[in-house]
Amino acid sequence: MATASDSKLIKGATGDWEIVVGMEIHAQVASRSKLFSGASTGFGAEPNSQVSFVDAAMPGMLPVINEFCVAQAVRTGLGLKAQINHRSVFDRKNYFYPDLPQGYQISQFKHPIVGEGEVLVDVTPERQIRVGIERLHLEQDAGKSTHDQSPNQSFVDLNRSGVALMEIVSRPDIRSADEAKAYVGKLRTILRYLGTCDGDMEKGSLRADVNVSVRRPGEPLGTRCEIKNVNSIRFIGQAVDTEARRQIGILEDGGVIQQETRLFDPGRGETRSMRSKEEAHDYRYFPDPDLLPLEFDQAYVDALAADLPELPDAKKARFVADYGLSPYDATVLVAERDLAAFYERAVAVGEGRDPKLVANWVTGDIAAYANAVGLPVHATEITPEQVAGLVDLIVDGTISGKIAKDVLALMVGEERGAAPRDIVERHGLRQVTDTGAIEAAVDAIMAANPDKVAQVQAKPTMLGWFVGQAMKATGGKANPQAVNAVLKGKLGI
Amino acid sequence: MSDLTSLTLAEARDAVRSKRLSSRELTEAHLAAMAAARPLNAFITETPDRALAMADRADARVARGEAGPLEGLPLGIKDLYCTEGVQTTAGSRILEGFVPPYESTVSSQLWRDGAVMLGKLNLDEFAMGSSNETSYFGPAVSPWRKPGSNAGLVPGGSSGGSAAAVAARLCLAATATDTGGSIRQPAAFTGTVGIKPTYGRCSRWGVVAFASSLDQAGPITRTVRDAAIMLGSMAGHDPKDSTSVDIAVPDYEAAVGASVAGKVIGIPREYRIDGMPAEIDALWAEGIAWLKAAGARVVDIALPHTKYALPAYYIVAPAEASSNLARYDGVRYGLRVPGRDIAEMYGNTRAAGFGAEVRRRIMIGTYVLSAGYYDAYYLKAQKIRTLVRRDFETAFADGVDAILTPATPSAAFGLGEKGGDDPIAMYLNDAFTVTVNMAGLPGLSVPAGLSADKLPLGLQLIGRPFEEETLFALAEVIARSAPAIDLPSAWWSATAPAAHR
């Protein structure tokens, strides 16, 4: 477990600076209907086609809590090893904006549904940090305003109005852009494991408000600026670095940081002021009188806890312990629940398979192929059964690792869906272990190259040349170990 | 025909059900009375075509033997209830012309039970007022006048149109709403019966919100029995309102005429306020005597936080209203007054769309919720609210079944007499009624006598949560014991004959 180490400090003109980051993540709850209405949450529908009377704040309409969203929030809280509050309260956050039909957002201010927890973040496979979670609360999303369709009109789409969000607030435990990126990545993984948020940042399912401040090591926290609505992990890293450099520049010039809300412009690589502390809204929070306090008992929490899937930390530990994987491979494999499941299926089909070899293939050539076609591994045409078959062919000596790559190419090409063993048979890829055939090939090579035979006696590294020739002569199918043994015997080295 | 409009709801129900009277005849008589009563300005919107169509359908159901509990009975609906396809204004310019594509739960239950809608009744703008004078559509006028005077009187508010229409026999009964006294005060001013049931008894879904934690629907009628009949149809659990309570609706009508022997009636000394007219005190004493005569036991009780309830109410209610009325922003429906940018459009729309009293309460509410003031005002008011509720709980825990108080500190006042430069004078009208809303209890106002000026006065009964039946039983005793109060003759109508000439 690492704490703030010197390596994360930023060198300024006047000495070292430490970055301090805390984040508010808005994660859209995976649910079919909205937080307080039955309207659909489907993405990409025609504007204003998924708007109930409640979402449009028609006169006399009342919110009714979506119990599934409550369960999702509790499950997320459990996944963050957080305190679950049996009683929470919905408040109104009042402000005027055209895409906020009620004139207030229903949120949880004083009494959130989830209290303190923590996330174990893998900054690198070897270095982990703990990021404290301050709270998680449920709230409504607003609609979407568009200002670029007409010179003098704005357009409002209320499809998103009322969709459930979980706001997950971290402690200021993050000390670098890399840690910030790793934190969001890990949180996203946990949410996707739980199925409580699809984590799709491109669709806006996961958005981050990033609070950045800088200080001299060991000094109290500096004044922070909040960078609103950063919508990719890469941009989060850039925003942290950019903002930290801006603040260091101001401080080193003898200036002071103004607490304010800023926007990150990835195109220009800068943050710019959105509104100052003086311009900040007075949201006039008060308990929403349309909703009763949200109350449930421990039995409800226990039932949800019993149904939780194995989470990435536990899965990683199990992969290391049970399969003998390196922490690195285990980290890569558990990053996505589907990938981990794919891997485990490939290990478990049949019996006696080397889990490490399977991990090498899944995180190596197969991951590379999936990446090349832009799909997650489990969504490619390659099945865990095929991976198992391929690894088995290597282990039992039927093919070499090199030939296995050719088999893989066929598996995603003309032999789509075929079992690796059948592919090997149809294409005559079985490696030659028959020493007679190898001996014949070696004899022919030695006869044709007497000079090389003489040279190899003095310089045994020349053996590689003979191996290459022998492999070539057998069309790559000769078992490399067998070739080596035959060559060494005949060449007397 | 005028006799038909003088029927009680119960009498009309029985006549329609037994086919002695058709809903169409009954409805036509009321439509005629409405047409003749336009000087009272009780209705914002009249729906005669819809009424007759509903009446004909009701008659068909009666013919088929499928009569519902309110089959064919013409009612007025306070214009705070959203009615599908019929303009719903909340008495405000900002909603002028707004036609909801949905029906409030409570009104839909009335139609489910066979009732006929005559139109939408006038009210104070967004139910904010005690005289119906803040309505954008002009004040409703009380059918009552002081003898020998032509000066117009207020019918009370905010359900002034409901009270005026029921007292003037323009409808058999009306829906109303009560946030701080808006059913009970107008009922008291017009010699009618009004009940604000327990918070959560009636659904608020589809009723334009004023102050969500205080608003409750209820009826205004001419008799206690009629109020019981109406509430039976209006009440009930609604999954669309999270604050509605899932308790079975009892047979309220069965409680009317039930014995009150042995009931313990609390008399709170704190309701004897400075400057209260002697005639109110005398009326109260009479009420006590009538209930004693009926076998009830009367005890003095203390509700020590009563005097803080009104100021606290005028913090809580505006706070909620300031938020509830934020949706009237000119963006999606209702009035829009353009501006150079969105902020100016908001400002123009809300300045033009809301009247002075609504603007005042929005500003008060915004102020008391603001950073730095929240603790001193809103939070403190909520603490007072808890103490007020505890006062009642203590009395009930000590065995009190119901509490008897005056309904209002005075009889009806003249149009334009109060509230001009001094809103507090108007707010004081609610002194006896707001405590009930703050505590979420049922409260009923029943006519009990006349003032020296021959204007009606009411007594208020306050009950335990969800024990409206007790109130109906006690109110019936008062109604039967009080001297008969003849409703005013139809001075407003040149043509319609008066009922009690």
XYZ file of C-alpha atoms in Angstrom, chain B residues 6-433:
428
model
C -82.505 23.250 -2.765
C -82.290 19.516 -2.357
C -79.489 18.206 -0.239
C -76.999 15.915 -1.914
C -78.486 12.975 -0.007
C -82.063 13.853 -1.029
C -81.084 14.272 -4.669
C -79.163 11.011 -4.581
C -82.159 9.130 -3.270
C -84.483 10.789 -5.792
C -82.242 9.945 -8.750
C -81.596 6.439 -7.586
C -85.323 5.793 -7.162
C -85.940 7.367 -10.587
C -88.223 10.036 -9.140
C -85.877 12.563 -10.655
C -83.569 12.373 -13.624
C -80.019 13.592 -13.526
C -80.798 15.643 -16.598
C -83.584 17.554 -14.792
C -81.359 18.059 -11.797
C -78.439 19.187 -13.931
C -80.521 21.552 -16.032
C -81.886 23.178 -12.880
C -78.372 23.783 -11.608
C -77.140 25.076 -14.961
C -80.030 27.550 -14.935
C -79.151 28.634 -11.406
C -75.522 29.075 -12.443
C -76.523 31.174 -15.439
C -78.600 33.385 -13.184
C -75.836 33.684 -10.580
C -73.038 35.101 -12.682
C -72.874 38.207 -10.439
C -71.486 35.907 -7.728
C -68.562 34.986 -10.022
C -68.445 31.584 -8.365
C -67.363 29.737 -11.502
C -64.278 30.434 -13.590
C -65.342 27.925 -16.216
C -68.849 26.531 -16.762
C -69.101 23.214 -18.582
C -72.827 22.892 -19.430
C -72.377 20.619 -22.445
C -70.170 18.241 -20.555
C -72.596 18.366 -17.611
C -75.590 17.401 -19.731
C -73.685 14.626 -21.458
C -72.583 13.264 -18.096
C -76.154 13.576 -16.798
C -77.509 11.574 -19.721
C -74.940 8.873 -19.179
C -75.851 8.830 -15.496
C -79.536 8.453 -16.322
C -78.663 5.573 -18.624
C -76.730 3.874 -15.824
C -79.631 4.396 -13.426
C -81.928 2.840 -16.022
C -79.597 -0.144 -16.234
C -79.554 -0.435 -12.453
C -75.890 0.507 -12.277
C -76.180 3.678 -10.201
C -73.013 4.645 -8.357
C -72.906 6.373 -4.968
C -73.081 9.847 -6.557
C -74.981 8.905 -9.680
C -76.218 11.898 -11.611
C -75.412 14.466 -8.908
C -74.161 17.814 -10.242
C -71.051 19.108 -8.497
C -68.704 22.046 -8.760
C -64.954 21.450 -8.842
C -62.502 23.905 -7.369
C -60.300 25.137 -10.194
C -57.229 23.766 -8.453
C -58.172 20.209 -9.486
C -56.844 19.266 -12.910
C -59.702 18.157 -15.128
C -58.944 16.380 -18.363
C -59.886 18.492 -21.369
C -61.231 21.358 -19.244
C -59.284 24.532 -18.526
C -57.615 24.482 -15.111
C -56.302 27.854 -13.936
C -55.621 27.699 -10.190
C -57.108 31.207 -10.287
C -53.940 32.478 -11.917
C -53.166 34.301 -15.122
C -50.105 32.114 -15.511
C -52.344 29.077 -16.136
C -55.068 30.844 -18.098
C -55.999 28.587 -20.992
C -54.141 25.578 -19.585
C -56.054 22.389 -20.416
C -54.685 19.350 -18.583
C -54.469 16.061 -20.464
C -55.179 14.238 -17.197
C -57.767 14.094 -14.432
C -56.973 14.474 -10.740
C -57.402 11.309 -8.704
C -60.056 12.818 -6.437
C -62.219 14.198 -9.257
C -61.822 10.970 -11.223
C -63.237 9.121 -8.205
C -66.268 11.411 -8.243
C -66.857 10.633 -11.937
C -66.260 6.946 -11.211
C -69.106 7.183 -8.698
C -71.415 8.794 -11.263
C -71.216 12.501 -10.415
C -71.761 15.268 -12.974
C -69.374 18.200 -13.408
C -70.989 21.621 -13.724
C -67.775 23.601 -14.005
C -64.672 24.890 -12.306
C -65.000 27.037 -9.204
C -63.289 30.296 -8.386
C -60.551 30.463 -5.766
C -57.752 32.617 -4.483
C -54.777 32.477 -6.837
C -52.967 29.179 -6.196
C -55.197 28.887 -3.103
C -53.292 31.725 -1.448
C -55.825 33.900 0.310
C -58.699 33.954 2.764
C -61.267 35.979 0.811
C -61.104 34.786 -2.807
C -59.978 38.300 -3.696
C -56.580 37.258 -5.057
C -58.161 35.380 -7.976
C -56.994 36.651 -11.363
C -60.570 36.050 -12.507
C -62.035 38.482 -9.993
C -63.386 37.801 -6.522
C -66.171 35.366 -5.886
C -68.967 37.112 -4.002
C -70.791 35.677 -1.018
C -74.517 35.048 -1.455
C -74.824 36.449 2.077
C -75.427 40.137 2.810
C -76.051 42.006 5.991
C -79.756 42.717 6.266
C -80.564 46.025 4.616
C -77.170 46.300 2.998
C -76.156 45.862 -0.613
C -72.467 45.798 0.228
C -70.751 42.715 -1.109
C -69.189 40.290 1.344
C -66.352 37.868 0.794
C -67.218 34.159 0.786
C -63.893 33.432 2.447
C -61.021 31.648 0.799
C -59.296 30.160 -0.760
C -62.260 27.922 -1.645
C -64.518 30.969 -1.988
C -66.101 29.861 -5.237
C -66.895 26.457 -3.757
C -68.498 27.945 -0.648
C -70.418 30.604 -2.577
C -71.725 28.088 -5.112
C -72.868 25.622 -2.466
C -74.487 28.321 -0.301
C -76.174 29.846 -3.360
C -77.415 26.399 -4.431
C -75.560 26.456 -7.743
C -74.325 22.925 -7.135
C -75.273 20.166 -4.715
C -71.766 20.042 -3.333
C -68.293 21.154 -4.273
C -64.744 20.010 -3.962
C -62.347 22.305 -2.175
C -58.837 22.219 -0.764
C -57.434 23.310 2.562
C -53.825 24.294 3.269
C -54.370 26.562 6.279
C -58.150 26.798 6.529
C -59.251 27.146 2.909
C -62.183 24.751 3.340
C -63.243 25.513 6.895
C -63.062 29.320 6.844
C -65.207 29.780 3.689
C -67.614 27.136 4.966
C -67.948 29.112 8.211
C -68.427 32.378 6.291
C -71.210 30.961 4.119
C -73.175 28.764 6.497
C -71.982 25.557 4.876
C -70.207 22.438 6.096
C -66.575 21.850 5.194
C -64.183 19.132 6.199
C -60.446 18.988 5.744
C -59.673 15.320 6.264
C -56.494 13.899 7.780
C -53.376 14.602 5.728
C -52.975 11.598 3.430
C -56.686 10.711 3.394
C -57.269 12.146 -0.109
C -54.828 11.938 -2.977
C -53.092 15.148 -3.958
C -52.303 13.765 -7.426
C -53.582 16.142 -10.055
C -54.370 18.924 -7.607
C -52.219 21.990 -8.282
C -49.832 22.177 -5.333
C -49.622 25.133 -2.969
C -47.825 23.716 0.083
C -47.412 19.976 -0.329
C -47.049 19.043 3.334
C -50.242 20.921 4.250
C -52.567 20.634 1.221
C -55.580 18.339 1.545
C -58.684 17.915 -0.567
C -62.126 17.927 1.005
C -65.749 18.845 0.289
C -67.975 21.810 1.011
C -71.656 20.890 1.347
C -74.883 22.138 2.862
C -75.251 19.338 5.406
C -73.036 17.126 7.517
C -74.454 14.036 5.820
C -73.610 15.447 2.417
C -70.022 16.075 3.535
C -69.791 12.464 4.697
C -71.129 11.217 1.356
C -68.707 13.376 -0.606
C -65.680 12.419 1.459
C -66.539 8.756 1.003
C -65.992 9.152 -2.728
C -63.049 11.561 -2.528
C -60.952 9.635 0.007
C -58.770 6.617 -0.606
C -55.226 5.462 -1.111
C -53.481 6.482 -4.320
C -50.163 4.873 -5.247
C -49.430 7.959 -7.351
C -49.237 10.118 -4.195
C -46.480 8.906 -1.863
C -48.041 10.817 1.033
C -51.462 9.217 0.633
C -52.173 6.629 3.291
C -53.349 3.082 2.658
C -56.194 2.838 5.145
C -59.634 1.578 4.152
C -62.281 4.273 3.708
C -65.004 3.754 6.317
C -68.720 4.325 5.746
C -68.683 7.978 6.780
C -72.402 8.423 6.215
C -73.109 5.767 8.829
C -71.419 7.994 11.413
C -73.898 10.822 10.799
C -76.465 10.623 13.587
C -74.397 8.179 15.625
C -74.424 8.696 19.378
C -71.735 10.908 20.874
C -72.500 9.876 24.437
C -69.313 9.461 26.406
C -67.149 11.218 23.850
C -64.562 13.463 25.472
C -64.402 16.947 23.975
C -61.379 19.115 24.661
C -61.732 22.891 24.923
C -58.372 24.573 24.341
C -58.043 27.772 26.320
C -55.442 29.109 23.872
C -58.164 29.637 21.238
C -59.749 32.365 23.372
C -57.697 35.124 21.793
C -57.486 38.820 22.543
C -59.995 40.938 20.704
C -62.205 38.010 19.776
C -65.830 39.197 19.455
C -68.048 38.199 22.361
C -70.499 36.591 19.982
C -67.812 34.089 18.910
C -67.199 33.220 22.534
C -70.936 32.866 23.101
C -71.279 30.595 20.102
C -68.475 28.434 21.417
C -70.235 28.157 24.772
C -73.428 27.125 23.021
C -71.581 24.459 21.109
C -70.185 23.105 24.366
C -73.653 23.028 25.850
C -75.131 21.169 22.866
C -72.461 18.493 22.959
C -72.876 18.099 26.724
C -76.599 17.760 26.239
C -75.906 14.950 23.784
C -73.936 13.083 26.406
C -70.398 14.166 25.598
C -67.987 15.018 28.367
C -66.231 18.358 28.049
C -62.756 18.959 29.446
C -60.386 21.903 29.371
C -57.158 21.181 27.588
C -53.935 23.044 26.898
C -52.447 23.426 23.444
C -49.616 25.681 24.596
C -47.873 26.209 21.253
C -50.984 27.423 19.452
C -49.855 31.028 19.230
C -46.709 30.044 17.356
C -48.574 28.025 14.760
C -49.705 30.907 12.566
C -46.265 32.552 12.191
C -44.694 29.144 11.631
C -47.346 28.341 9.044
C -46.505 31.538 7.182
C -42.934 30.296 6.906
C -43.545 26.643 5.995
C -46.327 27.267 3.478
C -44.535 30.009 1.501
C -41.283 28.007 1.585
C -42.950 25.034 -0.076
C -44.933 27.306 -2.388
C -41.802 29.110 -3.593
C -40.474 25.755 -4.775
C -43.794 24.311 -5.995
C -44.467 27.360 -8.165
C -41.009 27.334 -9.788
C -42.403 25.136 -12.570
C -44.510 28.021 -13.862
C -41.641 29.412 -15.880
C -43.145 30.017 -19.319
C -41.127 27.204 -20.873
C -43.576 24.332 -21.319
C -47.161 25.513 -20.713
C -49.171 28.478 -19.523
C -48.298 32.123 -19.971
C -45.019 33.148 -21.603
C -43.960 36.773 -21.822
C -40.873 36.966 -24.079
C -37.612 38.557 -23.038
C -34.189 39.132 -24.532
C -32.799 36.050 -22.816
C -34.033 33.201 -20.676
C -33.656 35.062 -17.380
C -35.635 38.011 -18.667
C -38.309 35.697 -20.054
C -38.609 34.084 -16.610
C -38.855 37.469 -14.955
C -41.373 38.880 -17.408
C -43.529 35.758 -17.347
C -43.656 35.388 -13.603
C -44.115 39.095 -12.949
C -47.062 39.215 -15.332
C -48.426 35.771 -14.535
C -48.509 35.886 -10.733
C -50.563 38.318 -8.695
C -49.278 40.371 -5.772
C -50.096 37.881 -2.999
C -48.507 34.964 -4.839
C -45.400 37.045 -5.570
C -45.235 38.054 -1.914
C -45.361 34.448 -0.743
C -42.794 33.303 -3.309
C -40.448 36.011 -2.032
C -41.072 35.134 1.611
C -40.553 31.456 0.852
C -37.370 32.077 -1.107
C -36.058 34.234 1.707
C -36.703 31.773 4.518
C -34.981 28.954 2.603
C -31.931 31.026 1.695
C -28.466 30.260 2.960
C -27.981 31.934 6.312
C -31.716 32.199 7.027
C -32.789 28.575 6.749
C -31.993 27.677 10.352
C -33.548 30.811 11.788
C -36.782 30.508 9.840
C -37.567 27.256 8.059
C -35.881 24.941 10.539
C -37.321 26.765 13.528
C -40.782 26.714 11.952
C -40.487 22.955 11.472
C -39.584 22.585 15.144
C -42.633 24.610 16.091
C -44.674 22.402 13.822
C -43.479 19.380 15.769
C -44.417 21.065 19.037
C -47.869 21.985 17.739
C -48.426 18.385 16.672
C -47.194 17.166 20.054
C -49.699 19.424 21.822
C -52.505 17.626 20.024
C -50.976 14.194 20.552
C -50.769 14.875 24.265
C -54.437 15.895 24.392
C -55.498 12.821 22.467
C -53.296 10.585 24.612
C -55.087 12.020 27.639
C -58.338 10.611 26.274
C -59.723 13.507 24.288
C -61.743 12.299 21.287
C -62.164 15.652 19.579
C -61.516 19.319 20.151
C -64.075 22.089 19.757
C -63.056 25.611 18.748
C -64.519 28.524 16.839
C -63.851 28.137 13.119
C -62.942 31.774 12.537
C -62.271 34.819 14.719
C -65.111 36.728 13.029
C -67.952 36.529 10.549
C -67.444 37.353 6.872
C -66.039 40.783 6.073
C -66.658 43.093 3.169
C -65.084 42.884 -0.237
C -61.982 45.067 -0.242
C -62.099 45.497 3.526
C -58.972 43.556 4.486
C -55.571 42.750 3.182
C -54.828 45.836 1.143
C -51.765 47.300 2.821
C -51.713 44.855 5.682
C -51.485 41.211 4.643
C -51.247 40.193 8.299
C -54.850 41.241 8.935
C -55.887 38.727 6.273
C -53.529 36.034 7.572
C -55.114 36.276 11.043
C -58.276 34.743 9.584
C -56.461 31.420 9.686
C -55.519 31.603 13.370
C -57.891 28.785 14.403
C -57.451 26.600 11.361
